[in-house]
Amino acid sequence: MLFQTIHAIPRRAIYELGLEMTEPVHYQLSPEELTEEILQRNAGVLSDTGALVINTGEFTGRSPKEKFTVLDATTENTINWNEFNIPIDPVYFERLYNKMIDYLNEREIWVRDCYACADPSYRVSIRVINEEPASNLFAHNLFLRPDEYELEFFKADWHIIQAPEFKADPATDGTNHSHFIIVNFTRRMILIGGTAYTGEIKKGIFSILNYLLPHDEGVLSMHCAANMGRHGDTAIFFGLSGTGKTTLSADPERQLIGDDEHGWDEHGIFNFEGGCYAKAIDLNEEKEPDIYRAVRTGALVENVSFYEGTNTIDFYSRKITENTRVSYPLHFISNSNYPSLGNHPDDIFFLTCDASGVLPPVSKLTIPQAMYQYISGYTAKIAGTETGITEPKATFSACFGAPFIPLHPGFYAAMLGKKIREHSANVWLINTGWSGGPYGTGKRISLHYTRAIIKAILLNKLNNTANFEKHPVFEILMPTQCEGVPSEILNPINTWADKTAYTTAAKKLAQQFIDNFKKYADGVTEEILNAAPKVSDIIFNNC
């Protein structure tokens, strides 16, 4: 046996999983060692900045319809079973588990011990077992890294076993296809097979925390980025991947707490992760300097192309996918906050990429509207984020992360509303999508304008209700002025050449909200139901 590490591998714990360790086992390798392993296997190349570049093969995005949760006594009456929380019989889990263990017993494996949750009160210990070193480097970058002394006493609460080359047999294994993600809350284990897309690893842990923290600890789990100003003023940014969480939270004038996953308890907020997983498409130093500079030695870049004849990454290339990605430890962002904790949020941003061009660039929400919008989770899936998505597609994703939400959305929304009231937070709906018409006709709202809006809010320059007008359909408050933003774009009807077309589009979108919300109606209060958009007797003053 070969143990390529200075740390003592937890032999007994590995044996208990059924792993015989007859092939080389690599435990807790450093990024430098992992990079060398990857290069030796011709599984990646170095860019001219020192970042490691890999290709994840067939899958360059998540496969939410291939994620299953074991249906047993633990989950039967607690999970909100739906199109994303798909049940699977424990028999199939055990069958696949045993097959994967037999498969890995004939191969080298990479083992990493790490944590989730920056607040020690909720810390979850994770042991990740990978078939490939690149996935192990991803785990190093994204999760919290134990100190040397912590490894001596490390005991895993959860295991992730990931084998991209292992294929399930749908005819006998209970899956839809050869690739799969299976979460078992009783065994405290996640199996990932048939896909090398590293994002499945982090979202697997996010899914289990979305169950454990609200259900067991009374902590609100959130699909959001977070940052903090010089005086401790904290902001959080909700949104699906690709809508701007990472970009807008990486503010050189504020400390980054985290870019994707957080909890909110009675003391404030805390990051789940120890790193960032940023979209890299169209990345450039001018627009996103902090992320651009994080693409350096130790970073793992996925599915990008190089300029011909060089090792310089062409971030504008879509040759492989729109969903190019880079993972790196949080400290690669120069003004990141450590430990990754923040105060109760002063401002909460819901980022929606509105492909219909109806919603304003910014609007202020009442608490009932905030809960309604949170449950609705309206946005567009951005090209490449999921398999099969090639252009923006309008969708409703509960809590801005339906594939990762195990409980009823009303449960999370009630927790959010309670916290907004307790801490007097302002809630804003930010449209990072289209203006002047729908996708294909209108234009994407300038990132420069979105940044100016965020800045004005964080500097408390948009709170005067006298400077707002109410949208006639959604009844959200739209500012009439914002420093750095042309006033004419703040009310979206002003940007449409055909005002009648805007009226029609607004009514259509409102009806989509109402139709979508029907499936949640029996789990929410009348106050939230009354925050729905209004589609009858609408008068558009600017028509």
XYZ file of C-alpha atoms in Angstrom:
543
model
C 0.000 0.000 0.000
C 1.116 3.545 -0.721
C 0.202 6.381 1.613
C 1.406 9.628 0.110
C 0.919 12.005 3.006
C 2.481 13.272 6.208
C -0.820 12.652 7.998
C -1.852 9.314 9.425
C -4.773 7.990 7.413
C -7.780 7.030 9.567
C -7.405 3.324 8.722
C -10.152 1.957 10.927
C -12.694 4.496 9.681
C -11.792 3.703 6.064
C -12.019 -0.051 6.653
C -15.431 0.371 8.242
C -16.701 1.739 4.934
C -15.671 -1.506 3.275
C -12.608 -0.069 1.568
C -9.755 -2.578 1.709
C -7.000 -0.113 0.760
C -5.167 -2.624 -1.419
C -4.502 0.135 -3.962
C -2.727 3.452 -3.245
C -4.628 5.740 -0.882
C -3.791 9.446 -0.809
C -4.918 11.213 2.355
C -5.133 14.961 2.898
C -2.771 15.905 0.093
C -1.890 19.568 -0.296
C -2.996 21.538 -3.378
C 0.577 21.349 -4.661
C 0.659 17.563 -4.314
C -2.750 17.167 -5.911
C -1.774 19.415 -8.792
C 1.302 17.290 -9.408
C -0.830 14.117 -9.356
C -3.225 15.611 -11.897
C -0.453 16.766 -14.213
C 1.306 13.391 -14.064
C -1.930 11.703 -15.165
C -2.439 14.213 -18.014
C -5.792 15.026 -16.418
C -5.207 18.775 -16.487
C -2.864 21.537 -17.585
C -1.545 24.691 -15.978
C -2.610 28.057 -17.283
C -0.099 30.878 -17.534
C -1.364 32.198 -14.172
C -0.592 28.891 -12.437
C -4.238 27.829 -12.131
C -5.029 24.211 -12.962
C -7.428 23.685 -15.870
C -9.500 20.500 -16.225
C -12.338 19.211 -18.375
C -15.216 17.514 -16.563
C -16.228 15.527 -19.629
C -19.833 14.798 -20.558
C -21.352 16.797 -17.714
C -20.504 20.479 -17.367
C -23.441 21.330 -15.100
C -25.612 19.825 -12.404
C -28.140 17.064 -13.081
C -30.960 17.880 -10.612
C -33.321 15.271 -12.031
C -30.758 12.563 -11.228
C -30.536 13.465 -7.508
C -32.386 11.093 -5.184
C -33.094 11.019 -1.463
C -33.477 7.706 0.331
C -37.067 7.254 1.497
C -36.999 5.734 4.983
C -38.250 6.350 8.512
C -36.056 9.479 8.807
C -37.318 11.206 5.684
C -40.750 9.780 4.887
C -42.767 12.453 6.701
C -40.278 15.339 6.701
C -39.030 15.708 3.128
C -41.205 17.702 0.735
C -41.264 15.060 -2.027
C -41.462 16.692 -5.444
C -39.709 16.894 -8.812
C -36.382 17.662 -7.112
C -36.738 15.645 -3.921
C -37.092 12.304 -5.641
C -37.452 9.246 -3.407
C -35.427 6.077 -3.832
C -35.747 2.809 -1.935
C -32.975 2.001 0.597
C -32.429 -1.286 -1.245
C -31.104 0.592 -4.277
C -28.852 2.748 -2.120
C -27.265 -0.299 -0.516
C -26.863 -1.991 -3.883
C -25.108 1.012 -5.399
C -23.046 1.595 -2.278
C -21.695 -1.956 -2.353
C -21.005 -1.726 -6.078
C -19.135 1.553 -5.646
C -17.033 0.185 -2.801
C -16.103 -2.880 -4.881
C -15.263 -0.560 -7.764
C -13.065 1.730 -5.651
C -11.277 -1.209 -4.040
C -9.628 -1.783 -7.403
C -8.478 1.815 -7.782
C -6.437 4.564 -6.203
C -8.510 6.882 -4.060
C -8.076 10.366 -2.653
C -9.440 11.000 0.837
C -10.000 14.408 2.419
C -11.332 15.426 5.822
C -12.982 18.828 5.954
C -15.807 20.838 7.509
C -18.919 22.779 6.624
C -20.253 25.762 8.635
C -17.936 28.512 9.856
C -19.867 28.774 13.117
C -18.464 25.963 15.316
C -21.883 25.518 16.936
C -23.188 23.939 13.742
C -20.021 22.474 12.271
C -20.440 19.313 10.193
C -17.421 17.055 9.702
C -17.158 15.624 6.185
C -14.957 12.865 4.782
C -14.723 13.046 0.991
C -13.552 9.997 -0.964
C -12.753 10.648 -4.628
C -11.763 8.543 -7.573
C -9.865 11.459 -9.103
C -7.422 13.971 -7.577
C -9.083 16.985 -9.272
C -12.294 16.403 -7.329
C -10.266 16.183 -4.135
C -8.650 19.540 -4.939
C -12.145 20.960 -5.413
C -13.114 19.682 -1.951
C -9.998 21.333 -0.509
C -10.929 24.640 -2.124
C -14.640 24.676 -1.286
C -14.915 23.262 2.219
C -13.404 24.483 5.474
C -9.937 23.111 6.045
C -9.082 21.581 9.445
C -5.975 22.621 11.324
C -3.238 20.021 11.780
C -4.236 19.186 15.348
C -7.903 18.778 14.364
C -7.036 15.945 12.005
C -5.766 13.857 14.906
C -9.244 13.734 16.432
C -11.342 14.011 13.273
C -14.523 11.956 13.180
C -16.728 12.238 10.109
C -20.392 13.138 10.542
C -21.034 12.663 6.818
C -19.315 10.866 3.947
C -19.248 11.789 0.262
C -18.191 8.993 -2.074
C -17.643 10.228 -5.612
C -16.616 8.074 -8.583
C -17.105 9.773 -11.973
C -16.214 6.664 -13.987
C -18.582 4.390 -12.067
C -21.852 3.887 -13.947
C -25.173 2.747 -12.534
C -27.397 0.278 -14.352
C -30.869 1.855 -14.420
C -32.464 -1.528 -15.024
C -31.273 -2.852 -11.666
C -30.118 0.163 -9.623
C -33.284 2.274 -9.471
C -31.789 5.296 -11.254
C -32.934 7.058 -14.412
C -29.541 7.025 -16.100
C -25.998 5.869 -15.470
C -25.140 9.030 -13.507
C -26.690 9.739 -10.120
C -26.520 11.576 -6.804
C -28.093 9.841 -3.798
C -28.484 11.363 -0.322
C -29.059 9.063 2.644
C -29.929 10.937 5.855
C -29.981 7.779 7.969
C -26.574 6.549 6.789
C -25.335 10.181 6.596
C -23.825 9.579 3.209
C -23.890 11.011 -0.317
C -23.075 8.848 -3.337
C -22.111 10.549 -6.607
C -21.446 8.431 -9.668
C -21.129 8.820 -13.409
C -20.436 12.565 -13.407
C -17.210 14.505 -12.890
C -18.958 17.865 -12.502
C -17.528 19.024 -9.193
C -20.503 21.225 -8.335
C -22.448 18.092 -7.370
C -20.126 17.715 -4.349
C -20.813 21.133 -2.865
C -24.531 21.096 -3.662
C -24.861 17.686 -2.034
C -23.670 19.142 1.265
C -25.799 22.257 0.786
C -28.867 20.042 0.380
C -28.253 18.184 3.618
C -27.604 21.424 5.525
C -30.896 22.787 4.175
C -32.511 19.906 6.033
C -30.420 19.618 9.183
C -30.127 23.286 10.166
C -33.772 24.439 9.828
C -35.298 21.125 10.893
C -32.984 20.228 13.786
C -31.378 23.520 14.840
C -33.926 26.226 13.974
C -31.356 27.974 11.776
C -32.394 29.475 8.439
C -30.258 28.050 5.629
C -29.910 30.295 2.586
C -28.734 30.114 -1.033
C -27.072 33.511 -0.892
C -23.834 35.427 -0.960
C -22.916 37.823 1.857
C -20.572 40.716 2.538
C -19.956 43.265 5.270
C -19.071 46.960 5.336
C -16.469 48.696 7.473
C -18.958 49.323 10.258
C -20.261 45.754 10.382
C -23.281 46.463 8.178
C -24.099 43.162 6.501
C -25.849 42.427 3.201
C -26.989 39.138 1.707
C -27.662 38.327 -1.951
C -30.114 35.563 -2.902
C -30.208 34.148 -6.392
C -29.718 31.143 -8.606
C -26.311 30.403 -10.084
C -25.474 32.940 -12.760
C -27.699 35.755 -11.519
C -24.904 37.737 -9.877
C -24.392 36.477 -6.307
C -20.663 36.009 -6.656
C -20.111 39.070 -8.862
C -22.115 41.537 -6.758
C -20.899 40.284 -3.386
C -17.224 40.595 -4.410
C -17.061 44.326 -3.642
C -13.593 45.845 -3.114
C -15.081 48.252 -0.550
C -16.644 45.476 1.555
C -15.419 42.255 3.143
C -16.647 39.068 1.489
C -18.212 36.592 3.923
C -19.088 34.032 1.262
C -20.466 33.736 -2.266
C -23.142 31.031 -2.149
C -24.352 29.326 1.050
C -25.050 30.727 4.525
C -26.973 30.187 7.730
C -28.788 32.793 9.863
C -29.242 32.203 13.581
C -29.915 34.400 16.630
C -26.386 35.867 16.474
C -26.123 36.685 12.762
C -25.025 34.869 9.639
C -22.245 32.381 8.894
C -20.781 30.856 5.753
C -21.180 27.135 5.099
C -18.075 26.961 2.931
C -14.387 27.769 2.872
C -14.175 28.801 -0.752
C -15.924 30.102 -3.853
C -17.184 28.436 -7.025
C -17.537 31.306 -9.458
C -18.794 31.349 -13.018
C -15.896 32.198 -15.303
C -17.663 32.941 -18.574
C -16.736 36.417 -19.861
C -14.552 36.969 -16.798
C -12.314 40.012 -17.080
C -10.256 42.113 -14.721
C -12.166 45.324 -15.270
C -15.628 44.025 -14.346
C -14.697 41.403 -11.747
C -11.159 42.151 -10.548
C -11.244 40.076 -7.363
C -12.456 36.919 -9.077
C -10.117 37.442 -12.029
C -7.101 37.707 -9.718
C -8.189 34.569 -7.854
C -7.462 32.482 -10.972
C -3.956 31.644 -9.831
C -1.913 28.806 -8.374
C -4.230 26.632 -6.280
C -7.388 27.547 -8.211
C -9.188 24.861 -10.222
C -10.699 26.039 -13.523
C -13.257 23.893 -15.333
C -14.154 23.520 -18.998
C -12.472 26.632 -20.392
C -10.520 26.907 -23.632
C -7.141 28.488 -24.294
C -6.192 31.021 -26.908
C -4.667 28.988 -29.709
C -1.038 28.115 -29.178
C -0.967 29.472 -25.592
C -1.817 28.587 -22.022
C -3.809 31.791 -21.642
C -7.438 31.127 -20.794
C -10.010 32.486 -23.222
C -12.766 33.330 -20.760
C -15.036 34.438 -23.611
C -14.988 31.060 -25.329
C -18.160 28.966 -25.207
C -16.576 26.096 -27.091
C -17.152 23.605 -24.265
C -19.929 25.213 -22.213
C -21.429 28.482 -20.991
C -20.978 27.154 -17.469
C -17.224 27.552 -17.148
C -16.222 27.633 -13.478
C -13.358 28.362 -11.113
C -13.018 27.209 -7.511
C -10.602 28.733 -5.028
C -10.230 29.131 -1.243
C -12.004 32.150 0.210
C -8.743 33.799 1.209
C -7.885 34.179 -2.497
C -10.237 37.164 -2.312
C -8.014 39.797 -0.723
C -10.735 41.411 1.384
C -12.494 38.240 2.511
C -13.670 38.072 6.102
C -12.204 35.508 8.516
C -13.818 33.834 10.284
C -16.679 33.883 7.772
C -19.263 35.402 10.093
C -21.477 38.464 9.794
C -24.033 40.464 11.736
C -27.774 40.386 11.154
C -28.351 41.721 7.618
C -29.345 45.340 7.118
C -30.185 44.758 3.457
C -31.418 41.647 1.681
C -31.231 41.417 -2.106
C -33.273 39.025 -4.233
C -31.463 38.741 -7.573
C -33.733 37.802 -10.438
C -32.680 37.474 -14.044
C -36.009 38.435 -15.642
C -35.953 37.151 -19.213
C -39.318 38.801 -19.936
C -38.005 42.343 -19.368
C -40.984 43.223 -17.149
C -39.486 43.745 -13.708
C -37.674 46.991 -12.818
C -33.911 47.060 -12.191
C -34.627 47.662 -8.489
C -37.697 47.669 -6.257
C -38.376 47.640 -2.540
C -40.518 44.894 -1.003
C -42.795 44.775 1.999
C -42.322 41.810 4.337
C -45.293 39.875 2.857
C -44.000 40.625 -0.647
C -40.566 39.434 0.421
C -41.966 36.104 1.599
C -44.072 35.766 -1.547
C -41.118 36.505 -3.826
C -38.879 34.211 -1.787
C -41.257 31.286 -2.174
C -41.747 32.090 -5.862
C -38.024 32.390 -6.587
C -38.637 33.811 -10.049
C -35.625 34.067 -12.332
C -34.157 32.538 -15.465
C -31.872 29.543 -15.540
C -28.678 30.773 -17.132
C -27.167 28.885 -20.041
C -24.994 25.938 -19.039
C -25.747 25.932 -15.312
C -27.757 22.766 -15.772
C -27.541 20.101 -18.443
C -29.628 21.082 -21.486
C -29.896 24.818 -20.730
C -28.428 26.735 -23.679
C -30.151 30.124 -23.275
C -32.019 31.913 -20.462
C -35.185 30.040 -19.535
C -37.827 31.571 -17.280
C -38.406 29.509 -14.179
C -39.721 29.600 -10.630
C -37.268 28.095 -8.187
C -38.521 28.148 -4.598
C -36.216 29.963 -2.177
C -33.952 30.701 -5.159
C -32.712 27.126 -4.977
C -35.530 24.564 -5.344
C -33.213 21.648 -6.259
C -31.540 21.976 -2.841
C -34.621 22.601 -0.649
C -35.738 19.412 1.159
C -38.520 20.996 3.269
C -41.667 22.865 2.212
C -40.734 26.361 0.926
C -43.292 27.909 3.287
C -41.204 26.660 6.206
C -38.136 28.616 5.066
C -40.195 31.677 4.111
C -41.793 31.844 7.554
C -38.327 31.764 9.146
C -37.124 34.491 6.792
C -40.135 36.731 7.455
C -39.681 36.364 11.213
C -36.031 37.383 10.987
C -36.765 40.359 8.717
C -39.267 41.655 11.280
C -36.995 41.013 14.267
C -34.001 42.794 12.735
C -35.747 45.473 10.605
C -33.983 44.424 7.418
C -34.756 46.101 4.096
C -35.582 43.732 1.228
C -34.900 44.615 -2.405
C -35.722 42.887 -5.674
C -32.902 43.400 -8.185
C -33.430 42.493 -11.828
C -30.128 41.557 -13.479
C -31.952 40.360 -16.595
C -33.452 42.270 -19.494
C -34.859 45.743 -20.070
C -36.643 47.287 -23.060
C -38.138 43.959 -24.084
C -37.708 40.245 -23.486
C -34.593 38.174 -24.188
C -33.886 38.458 -27.913
C -35.439 41.919 -28.195
C -34.359 43.935 -25.170
C -30.880 44.342 -23.705
C -29.316 42.856 -20.588
C -29.263 45.425 -17.785
C -25.774 46.868 -17.468
C -23.685 45.440 -14.635
C -22.457 48.998 -14.118
C -26.017 50.134 -13.359
C -26.676 47.169 -11.077
C -23.515 47.936 -9.113
C -24.588 51.581 -8.804
C -27.985 50.486 -7.458
C -26.424 48.152 -4.906
C -23.999 50.868 -3.823
C -26.790 53.420 -3.360
C -28.749 50.991 -1.210
C -25.763 50.063 0.933
C -25.070 53.777 1.467
C -28.713 54.198 2.554
C -29.565 56.527 -0.343
C -32.749 54.779 -1.518
C -34.849 54.517 1.627
C -36.976 57.656 1.229
C -40.437 56.314 0.305
C -41.406 59.722 -1.112
C -39.122 58.945 -4.057
C -40.866 55.695 -5.011
C -43.759 54.833 -7.267
C -45.807 51.638 -7.108
C -45.820 49.157 -9.966
C -49.463 48.716 -11.029
C -49.242 44.904 -11.296
C -46.695 43.713 -8.752
C -47.282 46.631 -6.348
C -43.574 46.772 -5.588
C -42.014 50.192 -4.970
C -39.779 51.516 -7.758
C -37.394 54.413 -7.036
C -37.732 57.400 -9.339
C -34.061 58.344 -8.981
C -30.818 56.522 -8.230
C -27.339 57.997 -8.413
C -25.408 56.581 -11.351
C -28.475 55.139 -13.107
C -30.565 56.797 -15.856
C -33.956 57.618 -14.365
C -35.816 56.470 -17.471
C -34.850 52.813 -16.950
C -36.082 52.647 -13.332
C -39.687 52.218 -14.469
C -39.445 49.394 -17.040
C -42.385 50.521 -19.191
C -40.330 53.580 -20.166
C -37.768 51.330 -21.856
C -40.256 49.516 -24.110
C -40.965 51.044 -27.519
C -44.340 49.300 -27.578
C -46.153 50.175 -24.334
C -49.073 47.898 -25.146
C -46.653 45.005 -25.522
C -45.274 45.791 -22.070
C -48.769 45.757 -20.571
C -49.423 42.375 -22.123
C -46.085 40.983 -20.944
C -46.619 42.274 -17.388
C -50.050 40.653 -17.148
C -48.685 37.414 -18.552
C -45.826 37.318 -16.040
C -48.211 38.150 -13.179
C -50.450 35.248 -14.153
C -47.424 32.944 -14.228
C -46.628 33.981 -10.648
C -50.190 33.284 -9.553
C -50.376 29.913 -11.303
C -47.016 28.828 -9.885
C -47.959 29.820 -6.334
C -51.045 27.594 -6.242
C -48.970 24.595 -5.184
C -47.773 26.455 -2.074
C -51.073 28.090 -1.073
C -52.010 25.543 1.600
C -48.693 26.060 3.407
C -48.636 29.857 3.773
C -50.559 32.599 5.557
C -53.246 34.852 4.122
C -50.805 37.758 4.461
C -48.454 36.110 1.980
C -51.250 35.153 -0.398
C -52.392 38.783 -0.501
C -48.925 39.841 -1.689
C -49.539 38.244 -5.077
C -49.458 40.487 -8.175
C -52.783 41.906 -9.358
C -53.913 41.209 -12.905
C -57.407 42.765 -12.979
C -58.258 46.427 -13.706
C -54.652 47.361 -14.351
C -53.975 50.946 -15.415
C -50.532 51.839 -16.774
C -50.084 55.577 -16.376
C -47.240 55.667 -18.876
C -49.051 53.757 -21.632
